mmCIF file of C-alpha atoms in Angstrom:
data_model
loop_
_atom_site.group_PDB
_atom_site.id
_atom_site.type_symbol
_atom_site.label_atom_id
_atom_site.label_comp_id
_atom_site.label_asym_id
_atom_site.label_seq_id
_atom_site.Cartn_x
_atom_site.Cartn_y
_atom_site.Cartn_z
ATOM 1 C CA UNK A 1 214.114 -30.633 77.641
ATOM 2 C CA UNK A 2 215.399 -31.123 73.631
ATOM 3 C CA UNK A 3 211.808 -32.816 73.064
ATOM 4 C CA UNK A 4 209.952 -30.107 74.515
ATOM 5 C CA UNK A 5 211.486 -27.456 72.475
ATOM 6 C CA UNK A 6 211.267 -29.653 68.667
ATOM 7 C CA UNK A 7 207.734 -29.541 69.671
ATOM 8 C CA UNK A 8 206.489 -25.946 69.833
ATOM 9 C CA UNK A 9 207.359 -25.001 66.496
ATOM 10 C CA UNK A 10 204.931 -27.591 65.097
ATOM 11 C CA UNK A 11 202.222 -26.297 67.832
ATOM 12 C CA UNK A 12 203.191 -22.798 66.271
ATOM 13 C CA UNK A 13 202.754 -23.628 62.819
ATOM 14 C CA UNK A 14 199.300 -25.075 63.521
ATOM 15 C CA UNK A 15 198.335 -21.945 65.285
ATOM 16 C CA UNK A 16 199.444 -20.114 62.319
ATOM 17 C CA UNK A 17 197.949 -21.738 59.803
ATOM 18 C CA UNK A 18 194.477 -21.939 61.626
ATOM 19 C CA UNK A 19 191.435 -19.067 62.303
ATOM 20 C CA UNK A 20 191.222 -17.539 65.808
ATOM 21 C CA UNK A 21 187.545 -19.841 65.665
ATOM 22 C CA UNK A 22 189.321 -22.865 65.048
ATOM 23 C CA UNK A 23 191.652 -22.262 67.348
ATOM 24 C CA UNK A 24 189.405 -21.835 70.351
ATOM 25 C CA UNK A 25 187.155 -24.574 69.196
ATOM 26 C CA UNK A 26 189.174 -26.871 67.813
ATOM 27 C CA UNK A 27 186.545 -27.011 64.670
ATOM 28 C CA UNK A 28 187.328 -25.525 61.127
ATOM 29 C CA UNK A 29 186.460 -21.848 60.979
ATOM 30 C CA UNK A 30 183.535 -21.292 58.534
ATOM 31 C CA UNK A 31 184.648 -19.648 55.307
ATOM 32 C CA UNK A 32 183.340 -15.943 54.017
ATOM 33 C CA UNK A 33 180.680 -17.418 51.834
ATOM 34 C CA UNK A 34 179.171 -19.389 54.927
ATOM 35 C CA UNK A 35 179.312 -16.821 57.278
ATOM 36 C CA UNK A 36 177.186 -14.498 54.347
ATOM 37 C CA UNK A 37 174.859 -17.422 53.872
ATOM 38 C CA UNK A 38 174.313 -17.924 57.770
ATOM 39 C CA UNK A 39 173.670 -14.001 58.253
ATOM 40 C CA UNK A 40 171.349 -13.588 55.365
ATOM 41 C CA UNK A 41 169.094 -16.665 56.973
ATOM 42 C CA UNK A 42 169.765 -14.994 60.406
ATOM 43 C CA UNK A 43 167.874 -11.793 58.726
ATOM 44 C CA UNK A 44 165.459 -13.587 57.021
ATOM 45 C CA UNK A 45 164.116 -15.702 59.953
ATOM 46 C CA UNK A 46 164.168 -12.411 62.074
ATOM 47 C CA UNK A 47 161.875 -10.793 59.257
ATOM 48 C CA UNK A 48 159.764 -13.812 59.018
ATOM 49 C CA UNK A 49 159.634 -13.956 62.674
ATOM 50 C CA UNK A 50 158.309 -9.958 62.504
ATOM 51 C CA UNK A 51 155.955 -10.511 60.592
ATOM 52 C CA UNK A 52 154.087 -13.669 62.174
ATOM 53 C CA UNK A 53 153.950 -11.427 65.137
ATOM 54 C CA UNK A 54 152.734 -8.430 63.605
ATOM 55 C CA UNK A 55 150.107 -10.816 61.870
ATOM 56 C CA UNK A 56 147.695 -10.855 65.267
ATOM 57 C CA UNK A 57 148.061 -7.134 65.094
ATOM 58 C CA UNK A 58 146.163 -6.980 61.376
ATOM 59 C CA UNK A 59 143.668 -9.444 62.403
ATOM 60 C CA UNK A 60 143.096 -6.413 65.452
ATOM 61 C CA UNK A 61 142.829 -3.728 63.377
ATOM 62 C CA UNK A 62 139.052 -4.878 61.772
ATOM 63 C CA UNK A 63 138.037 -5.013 65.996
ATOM 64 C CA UNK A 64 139.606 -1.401 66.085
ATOM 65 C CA UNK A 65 137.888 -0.403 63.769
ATOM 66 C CA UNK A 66 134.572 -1.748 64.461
ATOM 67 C CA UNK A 67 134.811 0.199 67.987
ATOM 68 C CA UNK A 68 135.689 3.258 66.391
ATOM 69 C CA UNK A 69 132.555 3.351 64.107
ATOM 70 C CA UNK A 70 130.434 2.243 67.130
ATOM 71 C CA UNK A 71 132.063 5.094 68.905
ATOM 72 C CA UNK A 72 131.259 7.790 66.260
ATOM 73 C CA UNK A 73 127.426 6.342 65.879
ATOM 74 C CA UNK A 74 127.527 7.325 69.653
ATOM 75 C CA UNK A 75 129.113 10.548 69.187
ATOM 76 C CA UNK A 76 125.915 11.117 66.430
ATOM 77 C CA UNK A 77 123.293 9.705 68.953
ATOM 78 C CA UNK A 78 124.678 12.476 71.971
ATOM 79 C CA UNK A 79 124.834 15.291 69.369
ATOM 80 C CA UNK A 80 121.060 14.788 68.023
ATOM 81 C CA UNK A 81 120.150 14.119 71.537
ATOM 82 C CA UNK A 82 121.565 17.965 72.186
ATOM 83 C CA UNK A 83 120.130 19.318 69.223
ATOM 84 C CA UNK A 84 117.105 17.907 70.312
ATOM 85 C CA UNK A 85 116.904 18.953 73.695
ATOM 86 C CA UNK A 86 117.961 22.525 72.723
ATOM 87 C CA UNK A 87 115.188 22.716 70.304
ATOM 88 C CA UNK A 88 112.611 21.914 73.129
ATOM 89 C CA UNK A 89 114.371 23.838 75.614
ATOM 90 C CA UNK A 90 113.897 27.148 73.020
ATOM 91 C CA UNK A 91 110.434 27.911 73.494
ATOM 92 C CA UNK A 92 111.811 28.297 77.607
ATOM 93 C CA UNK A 93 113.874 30.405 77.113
ATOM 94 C CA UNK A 94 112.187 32.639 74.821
ATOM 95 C CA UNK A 95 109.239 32.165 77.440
ATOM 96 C CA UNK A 96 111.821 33.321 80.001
ATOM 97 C CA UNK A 97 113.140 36.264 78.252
ATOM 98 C CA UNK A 98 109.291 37.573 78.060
ATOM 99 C CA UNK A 99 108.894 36.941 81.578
ATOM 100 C CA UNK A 100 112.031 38.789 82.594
ATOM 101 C CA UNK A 101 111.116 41.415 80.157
ATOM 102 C CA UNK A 102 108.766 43.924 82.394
ATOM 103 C CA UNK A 103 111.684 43.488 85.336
ATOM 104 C CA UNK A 104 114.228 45.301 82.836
ATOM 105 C CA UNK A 105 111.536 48.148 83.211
ATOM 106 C CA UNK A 106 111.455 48.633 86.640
ATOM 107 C CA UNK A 107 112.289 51.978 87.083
ATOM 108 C CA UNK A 108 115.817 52.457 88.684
ATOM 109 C CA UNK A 109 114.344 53.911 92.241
ATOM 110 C CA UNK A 110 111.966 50.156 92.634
ATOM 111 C CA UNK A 111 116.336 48.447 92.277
ATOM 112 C CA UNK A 112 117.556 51.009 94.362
ATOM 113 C CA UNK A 113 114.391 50.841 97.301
ATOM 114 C CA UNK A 114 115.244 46.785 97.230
ATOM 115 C CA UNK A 115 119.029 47.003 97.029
ATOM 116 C CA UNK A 116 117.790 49.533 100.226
ATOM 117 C CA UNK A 117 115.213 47.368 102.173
ATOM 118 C CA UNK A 118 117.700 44.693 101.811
ATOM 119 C CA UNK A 119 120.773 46.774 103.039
ATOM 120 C CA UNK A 120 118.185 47.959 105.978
ATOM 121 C CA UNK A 121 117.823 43.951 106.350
ATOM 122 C CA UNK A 122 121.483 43.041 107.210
ATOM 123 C CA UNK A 123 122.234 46.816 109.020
ATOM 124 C CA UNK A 124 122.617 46.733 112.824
ATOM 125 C CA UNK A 125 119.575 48.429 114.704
ATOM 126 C CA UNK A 126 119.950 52.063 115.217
ATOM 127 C CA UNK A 127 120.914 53.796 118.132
ATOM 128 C CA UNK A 128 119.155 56.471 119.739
ATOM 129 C CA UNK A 129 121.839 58.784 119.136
ATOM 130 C CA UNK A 130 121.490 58.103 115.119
ATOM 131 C CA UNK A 131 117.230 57.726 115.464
ATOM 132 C CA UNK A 132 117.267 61.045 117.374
ATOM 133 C CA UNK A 133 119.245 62.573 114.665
ATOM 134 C CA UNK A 134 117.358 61.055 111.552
ATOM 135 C CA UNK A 135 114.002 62.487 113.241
ATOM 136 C CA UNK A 136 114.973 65.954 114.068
ATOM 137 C CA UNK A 137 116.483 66.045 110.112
ATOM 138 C CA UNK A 138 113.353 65.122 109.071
ATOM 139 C CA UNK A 139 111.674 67.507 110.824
ATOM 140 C CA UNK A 140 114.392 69.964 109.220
ATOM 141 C CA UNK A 141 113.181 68.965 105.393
ATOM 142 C CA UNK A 142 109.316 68.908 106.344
ATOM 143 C CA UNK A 143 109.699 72.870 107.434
ATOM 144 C CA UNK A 144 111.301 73.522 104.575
ATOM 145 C CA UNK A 145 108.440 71.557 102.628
ATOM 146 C CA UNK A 146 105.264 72.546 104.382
ATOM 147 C CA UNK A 147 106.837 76.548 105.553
ATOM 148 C CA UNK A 148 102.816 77.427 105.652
ATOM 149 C CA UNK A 149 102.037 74.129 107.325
ATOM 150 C CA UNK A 150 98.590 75.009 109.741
ATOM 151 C CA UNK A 151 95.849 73.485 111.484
ATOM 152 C CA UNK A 152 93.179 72.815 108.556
ATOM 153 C CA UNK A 153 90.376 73.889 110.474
ATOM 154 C CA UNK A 154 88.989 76.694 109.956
ATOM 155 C CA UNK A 155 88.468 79.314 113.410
ATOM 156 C CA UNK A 156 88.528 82.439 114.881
ATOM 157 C CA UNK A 157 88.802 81.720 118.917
ATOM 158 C CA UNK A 158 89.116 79.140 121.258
ATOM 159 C CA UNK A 159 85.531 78.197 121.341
ATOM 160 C CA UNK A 160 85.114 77.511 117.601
ATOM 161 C CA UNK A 161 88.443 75.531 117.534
ATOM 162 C CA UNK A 162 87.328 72.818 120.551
ATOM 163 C CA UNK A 163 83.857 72.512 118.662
ATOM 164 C CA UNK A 164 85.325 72.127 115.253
ATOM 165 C CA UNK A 165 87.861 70.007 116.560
ATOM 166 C CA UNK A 166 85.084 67.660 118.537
ATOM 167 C CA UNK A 167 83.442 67.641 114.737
ATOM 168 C CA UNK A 168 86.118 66.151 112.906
ATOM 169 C CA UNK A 169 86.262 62.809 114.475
ATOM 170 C CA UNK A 170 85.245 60.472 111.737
ATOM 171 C CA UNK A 171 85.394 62.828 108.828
ATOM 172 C CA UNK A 172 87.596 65.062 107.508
ATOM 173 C CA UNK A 173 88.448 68.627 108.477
ATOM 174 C CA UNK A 174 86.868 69.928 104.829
ATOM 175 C CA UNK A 175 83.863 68.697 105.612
ATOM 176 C CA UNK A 176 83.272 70.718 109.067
ATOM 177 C CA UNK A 177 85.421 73.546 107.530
ATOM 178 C CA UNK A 178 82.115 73.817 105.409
ATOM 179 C CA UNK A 179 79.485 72.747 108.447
ATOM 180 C CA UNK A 180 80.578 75.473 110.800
ATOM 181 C CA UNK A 181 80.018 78.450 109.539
ATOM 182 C CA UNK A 182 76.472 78.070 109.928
ATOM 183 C CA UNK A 183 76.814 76.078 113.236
ATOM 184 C CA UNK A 184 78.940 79.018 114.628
ATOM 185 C CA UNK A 185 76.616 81.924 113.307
ATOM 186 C CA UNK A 186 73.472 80.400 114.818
ATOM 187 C CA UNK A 187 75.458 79.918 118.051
ATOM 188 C CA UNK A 188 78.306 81.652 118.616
ATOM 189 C CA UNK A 189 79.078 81.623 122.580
ATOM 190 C CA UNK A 190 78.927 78.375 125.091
ATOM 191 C CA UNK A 191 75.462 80.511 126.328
ATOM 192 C CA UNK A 192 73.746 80.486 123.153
ATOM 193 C CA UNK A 193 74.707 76.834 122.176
ATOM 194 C CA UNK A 194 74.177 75.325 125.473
ATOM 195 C CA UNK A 195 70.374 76.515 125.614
ATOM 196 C CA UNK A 196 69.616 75.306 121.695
ATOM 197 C CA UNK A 197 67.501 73.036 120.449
ATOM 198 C CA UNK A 198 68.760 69.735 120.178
ATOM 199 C CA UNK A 199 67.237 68.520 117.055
ATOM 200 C CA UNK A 200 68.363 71.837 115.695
ATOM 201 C CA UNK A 201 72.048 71.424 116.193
ATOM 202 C CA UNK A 202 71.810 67.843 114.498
ATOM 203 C CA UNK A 203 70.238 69.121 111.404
ATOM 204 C CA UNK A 204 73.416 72.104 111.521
ATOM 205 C CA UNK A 205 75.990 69.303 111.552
ATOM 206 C CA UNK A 206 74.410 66.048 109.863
ATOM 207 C CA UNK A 207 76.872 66.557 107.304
ATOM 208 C CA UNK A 208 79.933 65.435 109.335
ATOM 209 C CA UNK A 209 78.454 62.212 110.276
ATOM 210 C CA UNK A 210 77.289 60.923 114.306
ATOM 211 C CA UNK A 211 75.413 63.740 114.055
ATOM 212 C CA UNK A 212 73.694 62.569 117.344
ATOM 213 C CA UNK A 213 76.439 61.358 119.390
ATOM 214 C CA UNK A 214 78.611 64.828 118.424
ATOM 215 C CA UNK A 215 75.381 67.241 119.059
ATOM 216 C CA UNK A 216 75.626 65.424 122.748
ATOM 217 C CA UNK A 217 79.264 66.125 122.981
ATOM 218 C CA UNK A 218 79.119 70.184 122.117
ATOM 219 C CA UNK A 219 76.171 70.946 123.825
ATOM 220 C CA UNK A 220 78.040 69.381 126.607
ATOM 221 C CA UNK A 221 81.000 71.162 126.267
ATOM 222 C CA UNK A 222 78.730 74.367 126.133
ATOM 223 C CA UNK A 223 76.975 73.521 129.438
ATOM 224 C CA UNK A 224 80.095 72.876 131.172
ATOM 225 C CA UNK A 225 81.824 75.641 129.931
ATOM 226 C CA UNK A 226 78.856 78.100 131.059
ATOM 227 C CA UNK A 227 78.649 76.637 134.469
ATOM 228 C CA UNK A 228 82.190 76.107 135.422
ATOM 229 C CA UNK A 229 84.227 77.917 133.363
ATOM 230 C CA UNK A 230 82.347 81.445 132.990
ATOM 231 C CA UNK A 231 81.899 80.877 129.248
ATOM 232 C CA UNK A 232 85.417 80.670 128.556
ATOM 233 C CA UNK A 233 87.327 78.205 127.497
ATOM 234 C CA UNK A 234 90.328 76.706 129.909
ATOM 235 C CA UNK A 235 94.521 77.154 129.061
ATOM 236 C CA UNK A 236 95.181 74.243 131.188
ATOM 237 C CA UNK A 237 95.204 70.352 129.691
ATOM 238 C CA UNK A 238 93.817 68.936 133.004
ATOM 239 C CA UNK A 239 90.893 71.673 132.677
ATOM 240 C CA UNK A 240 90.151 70.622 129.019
ATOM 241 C CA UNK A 241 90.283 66.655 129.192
ATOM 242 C CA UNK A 242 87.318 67.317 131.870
ATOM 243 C CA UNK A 243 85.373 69.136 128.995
ATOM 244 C CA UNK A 244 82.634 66.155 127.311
ATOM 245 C CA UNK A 245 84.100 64.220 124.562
ATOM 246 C CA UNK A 246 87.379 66.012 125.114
ATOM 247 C CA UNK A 247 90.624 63.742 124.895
ATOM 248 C CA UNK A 248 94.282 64.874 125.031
ATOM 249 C CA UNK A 249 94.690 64.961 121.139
ATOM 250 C CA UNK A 250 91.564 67.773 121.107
ATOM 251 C CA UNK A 251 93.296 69.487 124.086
ATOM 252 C CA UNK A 252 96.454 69.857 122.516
ATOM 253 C CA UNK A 253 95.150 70.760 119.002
ATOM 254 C CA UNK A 254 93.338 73.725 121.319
ATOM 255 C CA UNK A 255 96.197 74.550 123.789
ATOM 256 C CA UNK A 256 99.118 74.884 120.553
ATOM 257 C CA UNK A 257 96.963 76.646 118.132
ATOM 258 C CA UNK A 258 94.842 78.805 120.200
ATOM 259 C CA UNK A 259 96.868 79.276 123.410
ATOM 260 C CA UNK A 260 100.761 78.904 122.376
ATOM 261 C CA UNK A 261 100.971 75.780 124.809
ATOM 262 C CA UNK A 262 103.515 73.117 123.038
ATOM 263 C CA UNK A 263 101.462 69.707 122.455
ATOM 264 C CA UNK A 264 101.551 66.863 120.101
ATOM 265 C CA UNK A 265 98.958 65.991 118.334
ATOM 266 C CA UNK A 266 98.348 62.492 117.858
ATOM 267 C CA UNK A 267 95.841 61.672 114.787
ATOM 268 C CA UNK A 268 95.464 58.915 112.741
ATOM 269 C CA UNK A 269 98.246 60.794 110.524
ATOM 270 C CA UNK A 270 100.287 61.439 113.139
ATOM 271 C CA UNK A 271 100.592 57.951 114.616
ATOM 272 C CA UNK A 272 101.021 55.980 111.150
ATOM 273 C CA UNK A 273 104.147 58.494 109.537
ATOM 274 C CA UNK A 274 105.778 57.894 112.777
ATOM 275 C CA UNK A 275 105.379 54.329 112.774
ATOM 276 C CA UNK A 276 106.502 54.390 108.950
ATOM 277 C CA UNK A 277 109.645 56.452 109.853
ATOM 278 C CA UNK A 278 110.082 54.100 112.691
ATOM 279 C CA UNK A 279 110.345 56.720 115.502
ATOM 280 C CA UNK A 280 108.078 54.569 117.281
ATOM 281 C CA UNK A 281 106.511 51.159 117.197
ATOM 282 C CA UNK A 282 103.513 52.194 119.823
ATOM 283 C CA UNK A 283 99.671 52.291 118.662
ATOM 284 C CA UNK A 284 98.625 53.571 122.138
ATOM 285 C CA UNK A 285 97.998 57.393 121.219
ATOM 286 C CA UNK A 286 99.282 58.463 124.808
ATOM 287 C CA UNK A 287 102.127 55.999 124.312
ATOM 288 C CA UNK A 288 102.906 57.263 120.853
ATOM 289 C CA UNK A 289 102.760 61.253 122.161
ATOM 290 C CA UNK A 290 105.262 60.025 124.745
ATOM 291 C CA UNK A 291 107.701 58.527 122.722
ATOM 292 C CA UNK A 292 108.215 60.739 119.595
ATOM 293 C CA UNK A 293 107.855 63.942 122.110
ATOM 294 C CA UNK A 294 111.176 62.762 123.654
ATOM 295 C CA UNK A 295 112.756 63.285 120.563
ATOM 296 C CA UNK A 296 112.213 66.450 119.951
ATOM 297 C CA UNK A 297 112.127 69.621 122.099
ATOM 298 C CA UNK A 298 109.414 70.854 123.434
ATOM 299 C CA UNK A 299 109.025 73.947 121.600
ATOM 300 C CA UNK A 300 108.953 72.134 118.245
ATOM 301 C CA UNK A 301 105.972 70.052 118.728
ATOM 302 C CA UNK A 302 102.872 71.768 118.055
ATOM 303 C CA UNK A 303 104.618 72.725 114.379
ATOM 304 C CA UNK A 304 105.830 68.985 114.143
ATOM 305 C CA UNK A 305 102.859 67.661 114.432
ATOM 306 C CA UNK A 306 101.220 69.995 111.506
ATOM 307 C CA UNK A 307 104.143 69.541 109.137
ATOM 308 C CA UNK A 308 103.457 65.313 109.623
ATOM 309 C CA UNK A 309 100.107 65.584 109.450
ATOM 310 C CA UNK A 310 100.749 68.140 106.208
ATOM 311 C CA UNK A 311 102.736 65.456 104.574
ATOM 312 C CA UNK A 312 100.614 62.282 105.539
ATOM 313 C CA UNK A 313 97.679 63.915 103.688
ATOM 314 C CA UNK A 314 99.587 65.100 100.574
ATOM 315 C CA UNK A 315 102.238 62.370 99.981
ATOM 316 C CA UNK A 316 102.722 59.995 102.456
ATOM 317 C CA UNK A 317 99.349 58.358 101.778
ATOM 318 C CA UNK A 318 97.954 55.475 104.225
ATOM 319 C CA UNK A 319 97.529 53.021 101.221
ATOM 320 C CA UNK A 320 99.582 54.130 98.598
ATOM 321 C CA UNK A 321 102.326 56.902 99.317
ATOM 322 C CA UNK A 322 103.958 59.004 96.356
ATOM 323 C CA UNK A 323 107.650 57.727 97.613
ATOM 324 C CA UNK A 324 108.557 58.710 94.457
ATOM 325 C CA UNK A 325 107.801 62.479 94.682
ATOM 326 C CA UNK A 326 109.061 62.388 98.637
ATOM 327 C CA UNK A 327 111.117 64.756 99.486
ATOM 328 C CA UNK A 328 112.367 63.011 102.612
ATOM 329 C CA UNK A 329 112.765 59.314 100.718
ATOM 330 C CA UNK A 330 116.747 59.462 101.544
ATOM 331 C CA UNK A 331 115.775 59.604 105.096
ATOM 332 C CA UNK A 332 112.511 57.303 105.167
ATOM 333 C CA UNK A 333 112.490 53.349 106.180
ATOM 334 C CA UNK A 334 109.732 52.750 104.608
ATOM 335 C CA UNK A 335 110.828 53.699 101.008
ATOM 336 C CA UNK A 336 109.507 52.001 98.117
ATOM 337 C CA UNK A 337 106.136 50.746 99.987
ATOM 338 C CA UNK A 338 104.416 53.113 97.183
ATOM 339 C CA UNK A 339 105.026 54.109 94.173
ATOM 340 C CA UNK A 340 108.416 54.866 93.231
ATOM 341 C CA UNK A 341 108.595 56.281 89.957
ATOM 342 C CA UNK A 342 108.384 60.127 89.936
ATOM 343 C CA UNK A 343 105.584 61.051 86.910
ATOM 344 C CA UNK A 344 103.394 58.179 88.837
ATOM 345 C CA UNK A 345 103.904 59.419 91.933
ATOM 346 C CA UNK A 346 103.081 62.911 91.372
ATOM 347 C CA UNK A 347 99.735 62.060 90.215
ATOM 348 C CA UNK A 348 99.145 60.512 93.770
ATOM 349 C CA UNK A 349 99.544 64.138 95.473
ATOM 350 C CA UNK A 350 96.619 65.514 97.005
ATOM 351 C CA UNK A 351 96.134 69.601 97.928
ATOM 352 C CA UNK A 352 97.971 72.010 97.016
ATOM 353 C CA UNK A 353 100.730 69.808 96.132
ATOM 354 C CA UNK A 354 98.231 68.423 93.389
ATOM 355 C CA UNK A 355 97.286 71.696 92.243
ATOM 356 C CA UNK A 356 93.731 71.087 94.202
ATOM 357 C CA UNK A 357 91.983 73.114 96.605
ATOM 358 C CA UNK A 358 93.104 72.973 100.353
ATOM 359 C CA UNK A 359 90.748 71.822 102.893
ATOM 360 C CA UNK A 360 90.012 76.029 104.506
ATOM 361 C CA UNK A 361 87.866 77.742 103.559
ATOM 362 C CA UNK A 362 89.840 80.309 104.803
ATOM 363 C CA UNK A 363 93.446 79.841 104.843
ATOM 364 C CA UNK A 364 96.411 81.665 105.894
ATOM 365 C CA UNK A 365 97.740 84.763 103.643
ATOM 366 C CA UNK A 366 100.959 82.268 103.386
ATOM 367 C CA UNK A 367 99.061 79.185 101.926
ATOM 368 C CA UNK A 368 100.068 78.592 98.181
ATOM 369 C CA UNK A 369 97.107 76.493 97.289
ATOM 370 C CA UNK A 370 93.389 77.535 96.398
ATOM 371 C CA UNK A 371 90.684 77.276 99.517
ATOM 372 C CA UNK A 372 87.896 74.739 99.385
ATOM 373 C CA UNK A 373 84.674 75.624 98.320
ATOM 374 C CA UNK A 374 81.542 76.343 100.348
ATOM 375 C CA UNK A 375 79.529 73.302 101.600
ATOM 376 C CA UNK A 376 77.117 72.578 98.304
ATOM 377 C CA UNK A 377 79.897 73.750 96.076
ATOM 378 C CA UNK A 378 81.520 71.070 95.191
#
C-alpha cells in the first residue's frame, strides 16, 4: 500500500510538467513556432492544391470561348437569313395589300348580304307559320310600293283584253299596247274579226312577233266566240280554257281584270320573284298558282299578282336586280344576287321608277309615270 502511494506524486509531477498532446501520446508536444510553421504549409499546400485544380478550368475557358464566337456567327447567319427572307417576302405583301385593296371598298350592304346568305346558311328551315307570314308582309310593302299597280295592257272590254292578252306571248305588253289599236278599230267584235282576211290580220299584228301562229289563235277565239258563245265573252274559267290558244294564266288575267273573279296570274315574272322569295320551289305554272295561292287569301290574288309582276319589271330584274334600291331587301332571300349599292342600283330601275315611260298607252288617272308612245314613236 506505502509503495503505491510514494508513487503517484511522481506520476503527478510528470503530468504536470507535460502538454495535454504529450500526455495522450506519450510524444513531446510540438512547440508554438512548429505548430505556426506546420499551419502556414497546411495553407500553402491547400492554395497550391487550388490552383492545380483550377488550372484545367483556364485551359477550358479558350474552348468556351471558341463556342461562344461560333454561337454568335450563328446568331449573324439566322438574322441575315431573316432580313433576307423579309426583304423577298415584301414585294407579297405589298402585292397582297393591293389585292385586298378593292375588298375594303365593297360597299357595306355586299358585307352585310354575305354576313346574311351565310346566317341564311346555318338558320333552320322555315316553317310555314313564319313563310306564310314573310309572304303576306311582303305583299303588305309591295301595295304600299306599287298603290297604282295594273294590268299593262291596254283595253276597254273583255274582248280586247283576251286578244291583247293572246298577243303578248313572246313580247312584251308595250309592244301590243301599240299593235292594237289598229287591230281593234279594224275589228272590233268576235263577228267582224272572225270573218277577216287572214293575211290582213297578220300584217295588223307582225309587230308582236308569230304573227302567223297568233292570227290562228284570235281568229279562233273569234269563231268560237260567235258560234258558241253569242259574241260574248265567258265569266267562267272552264268556259275560257276551251277558247283557242287560251290557257289558265290568259283566263285569269281576263276573269280578275275584266270580271272581278280572284285569279293568279302566273307569268314568267310571276313564277321567278316567287321562286326568288322562296314561296315556292315549283316551275310547273299550275303547280306554282297552287302553291303561292295557299298563302294568301283569295281575295288578294288578282292585286298580288300585279304588284309582283310590277316589281319584277322595275327592280327585281331576271338578270340583274336593283337589291340595292329594294324596298323589300329586309324581307328577300335572295338579297345581294344584284347589285347592292344604292346610286348603282337605281340606275337599274326601269318605268316609272326610272323616270321612263310606262308600257300604256293609256294608263290609269292614278299612274305616276308618263305613257308610252304610239307604235312608230319611239
Amino acid at each position: 500500500m506505502g509503495e503505491q502511494v510514494a508513487a503517484e506524486p511522481e506520476n503527478a509531477t510528470k503530468a504536470t510538467n507535460s502538454t495535454p498532446g504529450e500526455a495522450a501520446t506519450g510524444r513531446p508536444a510540438p512547440t508554438r513556432a512548429g505548430a505556426e510553421k506546420k499551419a502556414t504549409g497546411a495553407a500553402a499546400k491547400k492554395v497550391t492544391g487550388g490552383a492545380k485544380k483550377t488550372a484545367p478550368a483556364k485551359k477550358a475557358a479558350p474552348a468556351k470561348a471558341a463556342g461562344a464566337k461560333k454561337t454568335v456567327a450563328a446568331k449573324k447567319a439566322v438574322a441575315a437569313k431573316k432580313a433576307a427572307a423579309g426583304k423577298q417576302a415584301a414585294p407579297a405583301k405589298k402585292a397582297t395589300r393591293a389585292k385586298s385593296a378593292p375588298v375594303e371598298a365593297v360597299p357595306a350592304q355586299a358585307a352585310l348580304a354575305e354576313s346574311a346568305r351565310a346566317a341564311k346558311a346555318t338558320a333552320k328551315p322555315e316553317s310555314r307559320t313564319a313563310l306564310v307570314r314573310r309572304a303576306r308582309r311582303i305583299n303588305r310593302e309591295l301595295a304600299d310600293v306599287y298603290p297604282y299597280a295594273h294590268p299593262e295592257l291596254d283595253f276597254e272590254n273583255p274582248f280586247q283584253l283576251l286578244l291583247a292578252t293572246v298577243l303578248s306571248a313572246q313580247t312584251t305588253d308595250l309592244r301590243v299596247n301599240q299593235t292594237t289599236p289598229a287591230l281593234f278599230a279594224k275589228y272590233p267584235t268576235p263577228e267582224d274579226l272572225a270573218a277577216a282576211n287572214p293575211e290582213e290580220v297578220e300584217e295588223l299584228i307582225r309587230p308582236t312577233g308569230f304573227f302567223r301562229a297568233k292570227t290562228k289563235s284570235i281568229m279562233g277565239i273569234a269563231k268560237t266566240l260567235r258560234d258558241e258563245f253569242d259574241g260574248e265573252v265567258p265569266g267562267r274559267l272552264e268556259d275560257l280554257v276551251k277558247l283557242p290558244g287560251v290557257g289558265r294564266k290568259t283566263a285569269f288575267v281576263v276573269l280578275g281584270n275584266a270580271f272581278g273573279v280572284p285569279g293568279l296570274t302566273v307569268d314568267t315574272h310571276f313564277g321567278r320573284l316567287v321562286r326568288r322569295w322562296k314561296w315556292t320551289d315549283e316551275t310547273d305554272p299550275d303547280k306554282v298558282e297552287a302553291a303561292v295561292g295557299a298563302l294568301f287569301p283569295k281575295s288578294e290574288w288578282t292585286m298580288l299578282s300585279h304588284r309582283v309582276i310590277f316589281h319584277g319589271r322595275r327592280i327585281c330584274h331576271s338578270r340583274k336586280p336593283a337589291c340595292g334600291a329594294c324596298p323589300i331587301a329586309p324581307l328577300c332571300p335572295a338579297y345581294g344576287e344584284g347589285e347592292t349599292d344604292p346610286e348603282k342600283a337605281k340606275k337599274l330601275l326601269k318605268y316609272e321608277k326610272g323616270g321612263m315611260p310606262g308600257q300604256r298607252l293609256k294608263p290609269p288617272p292614278n299612274y305616276p309615270g308618263r305613257p308610252a308612245p304610239p307604235l312608230g314613236a319611239g
